PDB file of C-alpha atoms in Angstrom:
ATOM      1  CA  MET S   1     -55.692 183.744   7.920  1.00  0.00           C
ATOM      2  CA  GLN S   2     -59.258 184.942   7.478  1.00  0.00           C
ATOM      3  CA  ILE S   3     -59.842 188.501   6.277  1.00  0.00           C
ATOM      4  CA  TYR S   4     -63.138 190.079   7.301  1.00  0.00           C
ATOM      5  CA  PRO S   5     -64.191 193.115   5.236  1.00  0.00           C
ATOM      6  CA  ALA S   6     -66.030 195.479   7.578  1.00  0.00           C
ATOM      7  CA  ILE S   7     -69.362 197.002   6.666  1.00  0.00           C
ATOM      8  CA  ASP S   8     -70.334 199.604   9.258  1.00  0.00           C
ATOM      9  CA  ILE S   9     -73.854 200.958   8.912  1.00  0.00           C
ATOM     10  CA  ARG S  10     -75.208 204.290  10.074  1.00  0.00           C
ATOM     11  CA  ALA S  11     -78.534 205.736   8.916  1.00  0.00           C
ATOM     12  CA  GLY S  12     -78.677 202.957   6.339  1.00  0.00           C
ATOM     13  CA  ASN S  13     -75.373 203.985   4.751  1.00  0.00           C
ATOM     14  CA  CYS S  14     -71.995 202.270   4.626  1.00  0.00           C
ATOM     15  CA  VAL S  15     -69.654 204.460   6.695  1.00  0.00           C
ATOM     16  CA  ARG S  16     -66.386 204.494   8.617  1.00  0.00           C
ATOM     17  CA  LEU S  17     -65.658 206.371  11.817  1.00  0.00           C
ATOM     18  CA  HIS S  18     -62.299 207.752  12.943  1.00  0.00           C
ATOM     19  CA  GLN S  19     -61.303 206.272  16.322  1.00  0.00           C
ATOM     20  CA  GLY S  20     -64.945 205.441  16.995  1.00  0.00           C
ATOM     21  CA  ASP S  21     -65.945 209.116  16.926  1.00  0.00           C
ATOM     22  CA  TYR S  22     -69.490 209.504  15.588  1.00  0.00           C
ATOM     23  CA  ALA S  23     -68.691 213.112  14.653  1.00  0.00           C
ATOM     24  CA  LYS S  24     -65.881 211.940  12.354  1.00  0.00           C
ATOM     25  CA  GLU S  25     -67.774 209.910   9.785  1.00  0.00           C
ATOM     26  CA  THR S  26     -66.993 209.185   6.145  1.00  0.00           C
ATOM     27  CA  VAL S  27     -69.825 207.824   3.987  1.00  0.00           C
ATOM     28  CA  TYR S  28     -68.656 205.257   1.438  1.00  0.00           C
ATOM     29  CA  GLY S  29     -71.979 204.253  -0.067  1.00  0.00           C
ATOM     30  CA  GLU S  30     -75.738 204.333   0.298  1.00  0.00           C
ATOM     31  CA  ASP S  31     -76.230 200.629  -0.514  1.00  0.00           C
ATOM     32  CA  PRO S  32     -74.475 198.358   2.010  1.00  0.00           C
ATOM     33  CA  ALA S  33     -75.843 195.238   0.288  1.00  0.00           C
ATOM     34  CA  ALA S  34     -74.146 196.276  -2.957  1.00  0.00           C
ATOM     35  CA  MET S  35     -70.938 196.782  -0.981  1.00  0.00           C
ATOM     36  CA  ALA S  36     -71.269 193.255   0.395  1.00  0.00           C
ATOM     37  CA  ARG S  37     -71.670 191.854  -3.106  1.00  0.00           C
ATOM     38  CA  HIS S  38     -68.578 193.784  -4.193  1.00  0.00           C
ATOM     39  CA  TRP S  39     -66.389 192.341  -1.427  1.00  0.00           C
ATOM     40  CA  ILE S  40     -67.699 188.850  -2.122  1.00  0.00           C
ATOM     41  CA  SER S  41     -66.849 189.292  -5.801  1.00  0.00           C
ATOM     42  CA  GLN S  42     -63.287 190.033  -4.652  1.00  0.00           C
ATOM     43  CA  GLY S  43     -63.151 186.730  -2.766  1.00  0.00           C
ATOM     44  CA  ALA S  44     -64.471 187.549   0.709  1.00  0.00           C
ATOM     45  CA  THR S  45     -65.541 184.412   2.576  1.00  0.00           C
ATOM     46  CA  TRP S  46     -66.734 186.236   5.714  1.00  0.00           C
ATOM     47  CA  LEU S  47     -68.274 189.666   6.339  1.00  0.00           C
ATOM     48  CA  HIS S  48     -68.136 191.725   9.530  1.00  0.00           C
ATOM     49  CA  LEU S  49     -71.260 193.878   9.955  1.00  0.00           C
ATOM     50  CA  VAL S  50     -71.762 196.568  12.601  1.00  0.00           C
ATOM     51  CA  ASP S  51     -74.911 198.564  13.312  1.00  0.00           C
ATOM     52  CA  LEU S  52     -73.316 201.790  14.563  1.00  0.00           C
ATOM     53  CA  ASP S  53     -76.651 203.389  15.403  1.00  0.00           C
ATOM     54  CA  GLY S  54     -77.561 200.253  17.322  1.00  0.00           C
ATOM     55  CA  ALA S  55     -74.322 200.327  19.296  1.00  0.00           C
ATOM     56  CA  ARG S  56     -75.153 203.823  20.495  1.00  0.00           C
ATOM     57  CA  ALA S  57     -78.900 203.242  20.988  1.00  0.00           C
ATOM     58  CA  GLY S  58     -78.523 199.946  22.838  1.00  0.00           C
ATOM     59  CA  GLU S  59     -80.828 198.091  20.466  1.00  0.00           C
ATOM     60  CA  PRO S  60     -80.754 197.165  16.763  1.00  0.00           C
ATOM     61  CA  VAL S  61     -81.554 200.107  14.474  1.00  0.00           C
ATOM     62  CA  ASN S  62     -80.370 199.181  10.971  1.00  0.00           C
ATOM     63  CA  THR S  63     -82.093 195.791  10.948  1.00  0.00           C
ATOM     64  CA  SER S  64     -83.437 196.185   7.424  1.00  0.00           C
ATOM     65  CA  ALA S  65     -80.033 197.035   5.957  1.00  0.00           C
ATOM     66  CA  ILE S  66     -78.375 194.138   7.757  1.00  0.00           C
ATOM     67  CA  GLY S  67     -81.063 191.746   6.571  1.00  0.00           C
ATOM     68  CA  LYS S  68     -80.469 192.879   2.998  1.00  0.00           C
ATOM     69  CA  ILE S  69     -76.720 192.370   3.362  1.00  0.00           C
ATOM     70  CA  ILE S  70     -77.163 188.836   4.701  1.00  0.00           C
ATOM     71  CA  ALA S  71     -79.544 188.045   1.843  1.00  0.00           C
ATOM     72  CA  ALA S  72     -77.144 189.548  -0.706  1.00  0.00           C
ATOM     73  CA  ALA S  73     -74.266 187.542   0.759  1.00  0.00           C
ATOM     74  CA  GLY S  74     -75.843 184.396  -0.639  1.00  0.00           C
ATOM     75  CA  GLY S  75     -74.520 182.053   2.017  1.00  0.00           C
ATOM     76  CA  VAL S  76     -71.227 183.805   2.723  1.00  0.00           C
ATOM     77  CA  PRO S  77     -71.247 183.889   6.540  1.00  0.00           C
ATOM     78  CA  CYS S  78     -71.736 187.180   8.357  1.00  0.00           C
ATOM     79  CA  GLN S  79     -70.960 188.154  11.928  1.00  0.00           C
ATOM     80  CA  VAL S  80     -73.151 190.977  13.207  1.00  0.00           C
ATOM     81  CA  GLY S  81     -72.736 193.383  16.105  1.00  0.00           C
ATOM     82  CA  GLY S  82     -74.064 196.668  17.414  1.00  0.00           C
ATOM     83  CA  GLY S  83     -76.762 197.049  20.055  1.00  0.00           C
ATOM     84  CA  LEU S  84     -77.404 193.344  20.654  1.00  0.00           C
ATOM     85  CA  ARG S  85     -78.220 193.513  24.350  1.00  0.00           C
ATOM     86  CA  SER S  86     -81.150 191.120  24.851  1.00  0.00           C
ATOM     87  CA  GLU S  87     -81.915 187.474  24.198  1.00  0.00           C
ATOM     88  CA  ARG S  88     -84.506 188.548  21.623  1.00  0.00           C
ATOM     89  CA  HIS S  89     -81.959 190.693  19.779  1.00  0.00           C
ATOM     90  CA  ILE S  90     -79.622 187.702  19.557  1.00  0.00           C
ATOM     91  CA  ALA S  91     -82.328 185.263  18.496  1.00  0.00           C
ATOM     92  CA  ASP S  92     -83.720 187.642  15.881  1.00  0.00           C
ATOM     93  CA  THR S  93     -80.281 188.304  14.398  1.00  0.00           C
ATOM     94  CA  LEU S  94     -79.433 184.611  14.177  1.00  0.00           C
ATOM     95  CA  ALA S  95     -82.873 183.900  12.692  1.00  0.00           C
ATOM     96  CA  MET S  96     -82.157 186.577  10.072  1.00  0.00           C
ATOM     97  CA  GLY S  97     -79.277 184.413   8.897  1.00  0.00           C
ATOM     98  CA  ALA S  98     -76.256 185.754  10.781  1.00  0.00           C
ATOM     99  CA  ARG S  99     -73.702 183.027  11.397  1.00  0.00           C
ATOM    100  CA  ARG S 100     -72.397 184.719  14.542  1.00  0.00           C
ATOM    101  CA  VAL S 101     -73.419 187.656  16.716  1.00  0.00           C
ATOM    102  CA  ILE S 102     -71.062 189.993  18.524  1.00  0.00           C
ATOM    103  CA  LEU S 103     -71.754 190.993  22.110  1.00  0.00           C
ATOM    104  CA  GLY S 104     -70.009 193.951  23.667  1.00  0.00           C
ATOM    105  CA  THR S 105     -71.520 196.300  26.220  1.00  0.00           C
ATOM    106  CA  ARG S 106     -73.993 194.006  27.953  1.00  0.00           C
ATOM    107  CA  ALA S 107     -71.542 191.119  28.003  1.00  0.00           C
ATOM    108  CA  LEU S 108     -69.290 193.314  30.118  1.00  0.00           C
ATOM    109  CA  ASP S 109     -72.015 194.918  32.224  1.00  0.00           C
ATOM    110  CA  ASP S 110     -73.874 191.640  32.890  1.00  0.00           C
ATOM    111  CA  PRO S 111     -71.469 188.711  32.569  1.00  0.00           C
ATOM    112  CA  ALA S 112     -73.908 186.180  34.058  1.00  0.00           C
ATOM    113  CA  TRP S 113     -76.388 186.960  31.276  1.00  0.00           C
ATOM    114  CA  ALA S 114     -73.686 186.849  28.621  1.00  0.00           C
ATOM    115  CA  GLU S 115     -72.400 183.494  29.804  1.00  0.00           C
ATOM    116  CA  GLN S 116     -75.963 182.171  29.664  1.00  0.00           C
ATOM    117  CA  MET S 117     -76.254 183.395  26.064  1.00  0.00           C
ATOM    118  CA  THR S 118     -73.003 181.680  25.062  1.00  0.00           C
ATOM    119  CA  ARG S 119     -74.267 178.419  26.520  1.00  0.00           C
ATOM    120  CA  ALA S 120     -77.630 178.803  24.773  1.00  0.00           C
ATOM    121  CA  HIS S 121     -75.840 179.472  21.463  1.00  0.00           C
ATOM    122  CA  PRO S 122     -72.458 177.700  21.703  1.00  0.00           C
ATOM    123  CA  GLY S 123     -70.051 178.681  18.967  1.00  0.00           C
ATOM    124  CA  ARG S 124     -72.345 181.450  17.714  1.00  0.00           C
ATOM    125  CA  ILE S 125     -71.352 184.286  20.078  1.00  0.00           C
ATOM    126  CA  VAL S 126     -68.318 186.512  19.536  1.00  0.00           C
ATOM    127  CA  LEU S 127     -67.077 188.774  22.325  1.00  0.00           C
ATOM    128  CA  GLY S 128     -66.291 192.266  21.094  1.00  0.00           C
ATOM    129  CA  LEU S 129     -63.449 193.488  23.280  1.00  0.00           C
ATOM    130  CA  ASP S 130     -62.794 197.152  22.543  1.00  0.00           C
ATOM    131  CA  ALA S 131     -60.014 198.812  24.486  1.00  0.00           C
ATOM    132  CA  ARG S 132     -58.093 202.024  24.866  1.00  0.00           C
ATOM    133  CA  ASP S 133     -54.792 201.930  26.794  1.00  0.00           C
ATOM    134  CA  GLY S 134     -55.577 198.469  28.138  1.00  0.00           C
ATOM    135  CA  MET S 135     -58.979 199.440  29.541  1.00  0.00           C
ATOM    136  CA  VAL S 136     -62.243 198.234  28.048  1.00  0.00           C
ATOM    137  CA  ALA S 137     -64.730 200.678  26.475  1.00  0.00           C
ATOM    138  CA  THR S 138     -68.493 200.151  26.170  1.00  0.00           C
ATOM    139  CA  GLN S 139     -71.661 201.903  24.934  1.00  0.00           C
ATOM    140  CA  GLY S 140     -70.483 202.149  21.332  1.00  0.00           C
ATOM    141  CA  TRP S 141     -67.016 203.180  22.572  1.00  0.00           C
ATOM    142  CA  LEU S 142     -68.498 206.228  24.247  1.00  0.00           C
ATOM    143  CA  THR S 143     -67.791 205.057  27.807  1.00  0.00           C
ATOM    144  CA  SER S 144     -64.567 203.818  29.382  1.00  0.00           C
ATOM    145  CA  SER S 145     -65.096 201.084  31.958  1.00  0.00           C
ATOM    146  CA  ALA S 146     -63.052 200.230  35.031  1.00  0.00           C
ATOM    147  CA  LEU S 147     -62.299 196.785  33.593  1.00  0.00           C
ATOM    148  CA  SER S 148     -58.911 195.827  32.240  1.00  0.00           C
ATOM    149  CA  VAL S 149     -58.613 193.587  29.209  1.00  0.00           C
ATOM    150  CA  SER S 150     -56.892 190.910  31.304  1.00  0.00           C
ATOM    151  CA  GLU S 151     -59.694 190.940  33.856  1.00  0.00           C
ATOM    152  CA  VAL S 152     -62.314 190.402  31.158  1.00  0.00           C
ATOM    153  CA  LEU S 153     -60.319 187.556  29.619  1.00  0.00           C
ATOM    154  CA  ARG S 154     -60.141 185.790  32.982  1.00  0.00           C
ATOM    155  CA  ARG S 155     -63.884 186.224  33.403  1.00  0.00           C
ATOM    156  CA  VAL S 156     -64.782 184.677  30.030  1.00  0.00           C
ATOM    157  CA  ALA S 157     -62.154 181.932  29.976  1.00  0.00           C
ATOM    158  CA  ASP S 158     -64.675 179.079  30.213  1.00  0.00           C
ATOM    159  CA  TRP S 159     -67.406 180.513  27.991  1.00  0.00           C
ATOM    160  CA  PRO S 160     -68.103 178.585  24.736  1.00  0.00           C
ATOM    161  CA  LEU S 161     -67.371 181.627  22.578  1.00  0.00           C
ATOM    162  CA  ALA S 162     -66.857 181.426  18.820  1.00  0.00           C
ATOM    163  CA  ALA S 163     -64.109 184.052  18.926  1.00  0.00           C
ATOM    164  CA  ILE S 164     -62.992 187.353  20.404  1.00  0.00           C
ATOM    165  CA  VAL S 165     -62.686 190.477  18.261  1.00  0.00           C
ATOM    166  CA  PHE S 166     -60.069 192.721  19.854  1.00  0.00           C
ATOM    167  CA  THR S 167     -60.082 196.351  18.760  1.00  0.00           C
ATOM    168  CA  ASP S 168     -57.582 198.981  19.822  1.00  0.00           C
ATOM    169  CA  ILE S 169     -59.856 202.017  19.580  1.00  0.00           C
ATOM    170  CA  SER S 170     -56.940 204.427  19.325  1.00  0.00           C
ATOM    171  CA  ARG S 171     -55.964 202.753  16.044  1.00  0.00           C
ATOM    172  CA  ASP S 172     -59.424 202.259  14.516  1.00  0.00           C
ATOM    173  CA  GLY S 173     -59.965 204.204  11.307  1.00  0.00           C
ATOM    174  CA  THR S 174     -56.496 205.747  11.486  1.00  0.00           C
ATOM    175  CA  LEU S 175     -54.688 203.475   8.985  1.00  0.00           C
ATOM    176  CA  SER S 176     -51.722 203.639  11.381  1.00  0.00           C
ATOM    177  CA  GLY S 177     -51.301 199.879  11.721  1.00  0.00           C
ATOM    178  CA  CYS S 178     -52.843 197.237  13.934  1.00  0.00           C
ATOM    179  CA  ASN S 179     -51.665 196.934  17.532  1.00  0.00           C
ATOM    180  CA  VAL S 180     -50.258 193.472  16.929  1.00  0.00           C
ATOM    181  CA  PRO S 181     -48.433 193.093  20.280  1.00  0.00           C
ATOM    182  CA  ALA S 182     -51.592 193.877  22.262  1.00  0.00           C
ATOM    183  CA  THR S 183     -53.675 191.555  20.089  1.00  0.00           C
ATOM    184  CA  ARG S 184     -51.093 188.795  20.406  1.00  0.00           C
ATOM    185  CA  ALA S 185     -51.156 189.250  24.196  1.00  0.00           C
ATOM    186  CA  VAL S 186     -54.939 188.815  24.172  1.00  0.00           C
ATOM    187  CA  ALA S 187     -54.587 185.670  22.064  1.00  0.00           C
ATOM    188  CA  GLU S 188     -52.075 184.206  24.488  1.00  0.00           C
ATOM    189  CA  GLN S 189     -54.577 184.653  27.335  1.00  0.00           C
ATOM    190  CA  SER S 190     -57.538 183.214  25.417  1.00  0.00           C
ATOM    191  CA  ARG S 191     -58.698 179.693  24.615  1.00  0.00           C
ATOM    192  CA  VAL S 192     -60.604 180.839  21.525  1.00  0.00           C
ATOM    193  CA  GLU S 193     -59.385 182.511  18.354  1.00  0.00           C
ATOM    194  CA  VAL S 194     -58.731 186.238  18.566  1.00  0.00           C
ATOM    195  CA  ILE S 195     -59.481 188.401  15.532  1.00  0.00           C
ATOM    196  CA  ALA S 196     -57.433 191.583  15.139  1.00  0.00           C
ATOM    197  CA  SER S 197     -59.239 194.852  14.476  1.00  0.00           C
ATOM    198  CA  GLY S 198     -58.392 198.518  14.252  1.00  0.00           C
ATOM    199  CA  GLY S 199     -55.792 200.450  12.279  1.00  0.00           C
ATOM    200  CA  ILE S 200     -54.958 198.193   9.351  1.00  0.00           C
ATOM    201  CA  GLY S 201     -53.890 200.487   6.518  1.00  0.00           C
ATOM    202  CA  THR S 202     -51.582 198.515   4.229  1.00  0.00           C
ATOM    203  CA  MET S 203     -50.797 195.020   3.017  1.00  0.00           C
ATOM    204  CA  ALA S 204     -47.782 195.115   5.328  1.00  0.00           C
ATOM    205  CA  ASP S 205     -50.131 195.578   8.285  1.00  0.00           C
ATOM    206  CA  ILE S 206     -52.147 192.534   7.218  1.00  0.00           C
ATOM    207  CA  LEU S 207     -49.003 190.458   6.801  1.00  0.00           C
ATOM    208  CA  ALA S 208     -47.851 191.531  10.272  1.00  0.00           C
ATOM    209  CA  VAL S 209     -51.070 190.087  11.700  1.00  0.00           C
ATOM    210  CA  ARG S 210     -50.573 186.905   9.689  1.00  0.00           C
ATOM    211  CA  ASP S 211     -46.967 186.583  10.808  1.00  0.00           C
ATOM    212  CA  ALA S 212     -48.065 186.889  14.446  1.00  0.00           C
ATOM    213  CA  ASP S 213     -50.046 183.653  13.924  1.00  0.00           C
ATOM    214  CA  LEU S 214     -53.363 185.372  14.498  1.00  0.00           C
ATOM    215  CA  PRO S 215     -56.311 183.653  12.766  1.00  0.00           C
ATOM    216  CA  GLY S 216     -58.027 186.698  11.299  1.00  0.00           C
ATOM    217  CA  CYS S 217     -58.235 190.445  10.904  1.00  0.00           C
ATOM    218  CA  ILE S 218     -60.970 192.947  10.170  1.00  0.00           C
ATOM    219  CA  VAL S 219     -60.207 195.479   7.459  1.00  0.00           C
ATOM    220  CA  GLY S 220     -62.301 198.571   6.900  1.00  0.00           C
ATOM    221  CA  ARG S 221     -61.125 201.967   5.729  1.00  0.00           C
ATOM    222  CA  ALA S 222     -58.045 200.587   3.959  1.00  0.00           C
ATOM    223  CA  LEU S 223     -60.338 198.660   1.606  1.00  0.00           C
ATOM    224  CA  TYR S 224     -62.668 201.591   1.026  1.00  0.00           C
ATOM    225  CA  ASP S 225     -59.811 204.006   0.350  1.00  0.00           C
ATOM    226  CA  GLY S 226     -58.169 201.558  -2.063  1.00  0.00           C
ATOM    227  CA  ARG S 227     -55.039 201.160   0.036  1.00  0.00           C
ATOM    228  CA  VAL S 228     -55.519 197.391   0.212  1.00  0.00           C
ATOM    229  CA  ASP S 229     -56.684 195.159  -2.621  1.00  0.00           C
ATOM    230  CA  LEU S 230     -58.914 192.515  -1.039  1.00  0.00           C
ATOM    231  CA  ALA S 231     -58.262 189.821  -3.641  1.00  0.00           C
ATOM    232  CA  GLU S 232     -54.505 190.286  -3.271  1.00  0.00           C
ATOM    233  CA  ALA S 233     -54.750 190.239   0.522  1.00  0.00           C
ATOM    234  CA  ILE S 234     -56.780 187.028   0.522  1.00  0.00           C
ATOM    235  CA  LYS S 235     -54.298 185.396  -1.842  1.00  0.00           C
ATOM    236  CA  SER S 236     -51.388 186.421   0.393  1.00  0.00           C
ATOM    237  CA  CYS S 237     -53.046 185.048   3.513  1.00  0.00           C
ATOM    238  CA  GLY S 238     -54.708 181.945   2.099  1.00  0.00           C
TER     239      GLY S 238
END
């Protein structure tokens, strides 16, 4: 199972939010590129990067910081999300060196456009599916949509996606454990791999994702707070 250390960027800093609430921010460092190098030194073979300002603004904001992270990663692949809502945003991010880009809000608001992007960049687009109580949220988690998770999965069934990142917003940043049953249900409805996200707080949580035969999980606050040792987690899931 692949473990993706999360590097969330706001105002150029490495931060974590509690349940996606921009008013509940913890700053973990002023040099996200140094953080990337640290996780790679612990064995990370993928990085998950999110431009939080971009997610709220609807366009990339922390482009410089993300570019520095990708450069610092030295070939370790990065998937990048947050505010990527135009063809130019996608092209620029891939040209910067991102292996995959994550589409969220616009993919849900304009599925015809999103499908076109997946066909223009097959295997390079990840769908970010963020949900609360089975309903999808958009606009940097600030807006609840009228779409159910199942409805979205039916809509994207034939798209050449690289993966789906499924986040239970109610768990994100809480360290209360990943919603494995909901993530497993998404995986059973999807033809592409589904990456678990939100709530992982202990090694036991990571092993629960592994034991559910899910291919990957994103780990954020638990790494930054020292609750999970990345090298140990990678060894346990390798």
